[in-house]
Amino acid sequence: MPKDSPVDPRGPRFSAWMTTVILAVVLLTGWWRLLAAQTVLFAMCAFISLKLNPWGHVYRFAIQPRLTPTTEREEAAPLRFAQGVGFVFALIGTLGYATGLTTLGMVATGLALIAALLNAALGLCLGCEMYLLLRRYAPALARPQSQ
């Protein structure tokens, strides 16, 4: 997995607002093809690069120049992990809607919407927090047991 450079934390929050809108539209309309497009976007950001996120481009070229500059930066790895978590929920939602399991689609989309809204409104990235917990405790799980 290539390493993305640290990012302005306001960019991912803007992207989370846009994701919130998309997921809310999906829940209101059941338009699973829009959810499928969001699933592809999550996959590109998680498995290739955050630089593929179109909302990041909108932020960098249309919004960031109007804001006070900041030196604050976030590492990309937790953000990419969070995109992977979003991918899983969006994929489950897409499959649910597309196969007629509408309740499954709605629940998975609703959970993704809650996570996106928490990130957008409060700056609480649940996927990022999961990443940090895994990083903290995974080394302990990988150590050989003393005999």
CSV table of N, CA, C and O in Angstrom, one decimal, residues 40-104:
chain,number,residue,atom,x,y,z
A,40,VAL,N,-17.3,2.4,-4.5
A,40,VAL,CA,-16.1,2.5,-5.4
A,40,VAL,C,-15.2,3.6,-4.9
A,40,VAL,O,-14.0,3.4,-4.8
A,41,LEU,N,-15.7,4.7,-4.5
A,41,LEU,CA,-14.9,5.8,-4.0
A,41,LEU,C,-14.2,5.4,-2.7
A,41,LEU,O,-13.0,5.7,-2.6
A,42,PHE,N,-14.9,4.8,-1.8
A,42,PHE,CA,-14.3,4.3,-0.6
A,42,PHE,C,-13.1,3.3,-0.9
A,42,PHE,O,-12.0,3.4,-0.4
A,43,ALA,N,-13.4,2.4,-1.9
A,43,ALA,CA,-12.3,1.4,-2.3
A,43,ALA,C,-11.1,2.1,-2.8
A,43,ALA,O,-10.0,1.8,-2.5
A,44,MET,N,-11.3,3.1,-3.7
A,44,MET,CA,-10.2,3.8,-4.3
A,44,MET,C,-9.3,4.5,-3.3
A,44,MET,O,-8.1,4.4,-3.3
A,45,CYS,N,-10.0,5.2,-2.3
A,45,CYS,CA,-9.3,5.9,-1.3
A,45,CYS,C,-8.6,4.9,-0.3
A,45,CYS,O,-7.5,5.2,0.2
A,46,ALA,N,-9.2,3.8,0.0
A,46,ALA,CA,-8.7,2.9,1.0
A,46,ALA,C,-7.5,2.1,0.4
A,46,ALA,O,-6.5,1.9,1.1
A,47,PHE,N,-7.7,1.6,-0.8
A,47,PHE,CA,-6.7,0.6,-1.4
A,47,PHE,C,-5.7,1.2,-2.4
A,47,PHE,O,-4.8,0.5,-2.7
A,48,ILE,N,-6.0,2.4,-2.8
A,48,ILE,CA,-5.0,3.0,-3.8
A,48,ILE,C,-4.4,4.3,-3.2
A,48,ILE,O,-3.2,4.3,-2.9
A,49,SER,N,-5.2,5.4,-3.0
A,49,SER,CA,-4.7,6.6,-2.5
A,49,SER,C,-5.8,7.5,-2.1
A,49,SER,O,-6.8,7.6,-2.9
A,50,LEU,N,-5.6,8.3,-1.1
A,50,LEU,CA,-6.6,9.3,-0.7
A,50,LEU,C,-6.7,10.4,-1.7
A,50,LEU,O,-7.7,11.1,-1.8
A,51,LYS,N,-5.6,10.6,-2.5
A,51,LYS,CA,-5.6,11.6,-3.6
A,51,LYS,C,-6.6,11.4,-4.7
A,51,LYS,O,-6.9,12.3,-5.5
A,52,LEU,N,-7.3,10.2,-4.7
A,52,LEU,CA,-8.3,9.9,-5.7
A,52,LEU,C,-9.7,10.4,-5.3
A,52,LEU,O,-10.6,10.3,-6.1
A,53,ASN,N,-9.8,10.9,-4.1
A,53,ASN,CA,-11.1,11.4,-3.6
A,53,ASN,C,-11.4,12.7,-4.3
A,53,ASN,O,-10.7,13.7,-4.1
A,54,PRO,N,-12.5,12.8,-5.0
A,54,PRO,CA,-12.9,14.0,-5.7
A,54,PRO,C,-13.2,15.1,-4.7
A,54,PRO,O,-13.0,16.3,-5.0
A,55,TRP,N,-13.7,14.8,-3.6
A,55,TRP,CA,-14.1,15.8,-2.6
A,55,TRP,C,-12.8,16.4,-2.0
A,55,TRP,O,-12.8,17.6,-1.6
A,56,GLY,N,-11.7,15.7,-2.0
A,56,GLY,CA,-10.5,16.3,-1.5
A,56,GLY,C,-10.0,17.3,-2.5
A,56,GLY,O,-9.4,18.3,-2.1
A,57,HIS,N,-10.2,17.1,-3.8
A,57,HIS,CA,-9.8,18.0,-4.8
A,57,HIS,C,-10.7,19.3,-4.7
A,57,HIS,O,-10.2,20.4,-4.8
A,58,VAL,N,-12.0,19.1,-4.5
A,58,VAL,CA,-12.9,20.3,-4.3
A,58,VAL,C,-12.4,21.1,-3.1
A,58,VAL,O,-12.3,22.3,-3.2
A,59,TYR,N,-12.1,20.4,-2.0
A,59,TYR,CA,-11.6,21.1,-0.8
A,59,TYR,C,-10.3,21.9,-1.1
A,59,TYR,O,-10.2,23.0,-0.8
A,60,ARG,N,-9.3,21.2,-1.7
A,60,ARG,CA,-8.0,21.8,-2.0
A,60,ARG,C,-8.1,23.0,-2.9
A,60,ARG,O,-7.4,24.0,-2.7
A,61,PHE,N,-8.9,22.9,-3.9
A,61,PHE,CA,-8.9,24.0,-4.9
A,61,PHE,C,-10.0,25.1,-4.7
A,61,PHE,O,-9.8,26.2,-5.2
A,62,ALA,N,-11.1,24.7,-4.1
A,62,ALA,CA,-12.2,25.7,-3.9
A,62,ALA,C,-12.4,26.2,-2.5
A,62,ALA,O,-12.8,27.3,-2.3
A,63,ILE,N,-12.0,25.4,-1.5
A,63,ILE,CA,-12.3,25.8,-0.1
A,63,ILE,C,-11.1,26.2,0.6
A,63,ILE,O,-11.0,27.3,1.2
A,64,GLN,N,-10.1,25.4,0.6
A,64,GLN,CA,-8.8,25.6,1.3
A,64,GLN,C,-8.2,27.0,1.1
A,64,GLN,O,-7.8,27.7,2.0
A,65,PRO,N,-8.2,27.5,-0.2
A,65,PRO,CA,-7.6,28.8,-0.4
A,65,PRO,C,-8.3,29.9,0.3
A,65,PRO,O,-7.8,31.0,0.6
A,66,ARG,N,-9.6,29.7,0.7
A,66,ARG,CA,-10.4,30.8,1.3
A,66,ARG,C,-10.3,30.7,2.9
A,66,ARG,O,-10.8,31.6,3.6
A,67,LEU,N,-9.6,29.7,3.4
A,67,LEU,CA,-9.4,29.5,4.8
A,67,LEU,C,-8.1,30.0,5.3
A,67,LEU,O,-7.1,30.1,4.5
A,68,THR,N,-8.0,30.3,6.6
A,68,THR,CA,-6.7,30.6,7.2
A,68,THR,C,-5.8,29.4,7.1
A,68,THR,O,-6.2,28.3,7.4
A,69,PRO,N,-4.6,29.6,6.7
A,69,PRO,CA,-3.7,28.4,6.6
A,69,PRO,C,-3.5,27.8,8.0
A,69,PRO,O,-3.5,28.4,9.0
A,70,THR,N,-3.2,26.5,7.9
A,70,THR,CA,-2.9,25.7,9.2
A,70,THR,C,-1.7,24.8,9.0
A,70,THR,O,-1.5,24.4,7.8
A,71,THR,N,-1.0,24.7,10.0
A,71,THR,CA,0.2,23.7,10.0
A,71,THR,C,-0.2,22.4,10.5
A,71,THR,O,0.6,21.4,10.5
A,72,GLU,N,-1.5,22.3,11.0
A,72,GLU,CA,-1.9,21.0,11.6
A,72,GLU,C,-2.1,20.0,10.4
A,72,GLU,O,-2.6,20.3,9.4
A,73,ARG,N,-1.6,18.7,10.7
A,73,ARG,CA,-1.7,17.7,9.7
A,73,ARG,C,-2.0,16.4,10.4
A,73,ARG,O,-1.8,16.2,11.5
A,74,GLU,N,-2.7,15.5,9.6
A,74,GLU,CA,-3.1,14.2,10.1
A,74,GLU,C,-2.4,13.1,9.2
A,74,GLU,O,-2.3,13.3,8.0
A,75,GLU,N,-1.9,12.1,9.8
A,75,GLU,CA,-1.4,11.0,9.0
A,75,GLU,C,-2.5,10.3,8.2
A,75,GLU,O,-3.6,10.3,8.6
A,76,ALA,N,-2.1,9.9,7.0
A,76,ALA,CA,-3.0,9.3,6.1
A,76,ALA,C,-3.5,7.9,6.4
A,76,ALA,O,-4.6,7.5,6.1
A,77,ALA,N,-2.6,7.1,7.1
A,77,ALA,CA,-2.9,5.7,7.3
A,77,ALA,C,-4.2,5.5,8.1
A,77,ALA,O,-5.1,4.7,7.7
A,78,PRO,N,-4.5,6.2,9.2
A,78,PRO,CA,-5.8,6.0,9.8
A,78,PRO,C,-7.0,6.4,8.9
A,78,PRO,O,-8.0,5.8,9.0
A,79,LEU,N,-6.8,7.5,8.1
A,79,LEU,CA,-7.9,7.9,7.2
A,79,LEU,C,-8.1,6.8,6.2
A,79,LEU,O,-9.3,6.5,5.8
A,80,ARG,N,-7.1,6.2,5.7
A,80,ARG,CA,-7.2,5.2,4.7
A,80,ARG,C,-7.9,3.9,5.3
A,80,ARG,O,-8.8,3.3,4.6
A,81,PHE,N,-7.6,3.6,6.5
A,81,PHE,CA,-8.2,2.5,7.2
A,81,PHE,C,-9.7,2.8,7.4
A,81,PHE,O,-10.6,2.0,7.1
A,82,ALA,N,-10.0,4.0,7.7
A,82,ALA,CA,-11.4,4.5,7.9
A,82,ALA,C,-12.2,4.3,6.6
A,82,ALA,O,-13.3,3.9,6.5
A,83,GLN,N,-11.5,4.7,5.5
A,83,GLN,CA,-12.1,4.5,4.2
A,83,GLN,C,-12.4,3.0,3.9
A,83,GLN,O,-13.4,2.7,3.3
A,84,GLY,N,-11.5,2.2,4.4
A,84,GLY,CA,-11.7,0.7,4.2
A,84,GLY,C,-12.9,0.2,5.0
A,84,GLY,O,-13.7,-0.6,4.5
A,85,VAL,N,-13.1,0.8,6.2
A,85,VAL,CA,-14.3,0.4,7.0
A,85,VAL,C,-15.6,0.9,6.3
A,85,VAL,O,-16.5,0.2,6.2
A,86,GLY,N,-15.5,2.1,5.8
A,86,GLY,CA,-16.6,2.7,5.0
A,86,GLY,C,-16.9,1.8,3.8
A,86,GLY,O,-18.1,1.6,3.5
A,87,PHE,N,-15.9,1.3,3.2
A,87,PHE,CA,-16.1,0.4,2.0
A,87,PHE,C,-16.8,-0.8,2.4
A,87,PHE,O,-17.8,-1.2,1.7
A,88,VAL,N,-16.5,-1.4,3.5
A,88,VAL,CA,-17.2,-2.6,3.9
A,88,VAL,C,-18.7,-2.4,4.2
A,88,VAL,O,-19.5,-3.1,3.7
A,89,PHE,N,-19.0,-1.3,4.9
A,89,PHE,CA,-20.4,-1.0,5.2
A,89,PHE,C,-21.1,-0.6,3.9
A,89,PHE,O,-22.3,-1.1,3.7
A,90,ALA,N,-20.5,0.1,3.0
A,90,ALA,CA,-21.2,0.5,1.8
A,90,ALA,C,-21.3,-0.7,0.9
A,90,ALA,O,-22.4,-0.8,0.2
A,91,LEU,N,-20.4,-1.6,0.8
A,91,LEU,CA,-20.5,-2.8,0.0
A,91,LEU,C,-21.7,-3.6,0.5
A,91,LEU,O,-22.5,-4.1,-0.3
A,92,ILE,N,-21.8,-3.8,1.8
A,92,ILE,CA,-22.9,-4.6,2.4
A,92,ILE,C,-24.2,-3.9,2.0
A,92,ILE,O,-25.2,-4.6,1.7
A,93,GLY,N,-24.2,-2.6,2.2
A,93,GLY,CA,-25.4,-1.8,1.9
A,93,GLY,C,-25.8,-2.0,0.4
A,93,GLY,O,-27.0,-2.2,0.1
A,94,THR,N,-24.8,-1.8,-0.5
A,94,THR,CA,-25.1,-2.0,-1.9
A,94,THR,C,-25.6,-3.3,-2.2
A,94,THR,O,-26.6,-3.5,-3.0
A,95,LEU,N,-25.0,-4.4,-1.7
A,95,LEU,CA,-25.4,-5.7,-2.0
A,95,LEU,C,-26.8,-6.0,-1.4
A,95,LEU,O,-27.7,-6.6,-2.1
A,96,GLY,N,-27.1,-5.4,-0.3
A,96,GLY,CA,-28.4,-5.5,0.3
A,96,GLY,C,-29.5,-4.9,-0.6
A,96,GLY,O,-30.5,-5.6,-0.9
A,97,TYR,N,-29.3,-3.7,-0.9
A,97,TYR,CA,-30.3,-3.0,-1.8
A,97,TYR,C,-30.4,-3.7,-3.1
A,97,TYR,O,-31.5,-3.9,-3.6
A,98,ALA,N,-29.3,-4.1,-3.8
A,98,ALA,CA,-29.3,-4.6,-5.1
A,98,ALA,C,-29.9,-6.0,-5.2
A,98,ALA,O,-30.5,-6.4,-6.2
A,99,THR,N,-29.9,-6.8,-4.1
A,99,THR,CA,-30.5,-8.1,-4.1
A,99,THR,C,-31.9,-8.2,-3.4
A,99,THR,O,-32.4,-9.3,-3.3
A,100,GLY,N,-32.4,-7.0,-3.1
A,100,GLY,CA,-33.8,-7.0,-2.5
A,100,GLY,C,-33.8,-7.1,-1.0
A,100,GLY,O,-34.9,-7.2,-0.4
A,101,LEU,N,-32.6,-7.2,-0.4
A,101,LEU,CA,-32.6,-7.3,1.1
A,101,LEU,C,-32.5,-5.8,1.6
A,101,LEU,O,-31.5,-5.4,2.1
A,102,THR,N,-33.6,-5.1,1.4
A,102,THR,CA,-33.6,-3.7,1.6
A,102,THR,C,-33.3,-3.3,3.1
A,102,THR,O,-32.6,-2.3,3.3
A,103,THR,N,-33.7,-4.1,4.0
A,103,THR,CA,-33.4,-3.8,5.4
A,103,THR,C,-31.9,-3.9,5.7
A,103,THR,O,-31.4,-3.0,6.4
A,104,LEU,N,-31.3,-4.9,5.1
A,104,LEU,CA,-29.8,-5.0,5.3
A,104,LEU,C,-29.1,-3.8,4.7
A,104,LEU,O,-28.2,-3.2,5.2
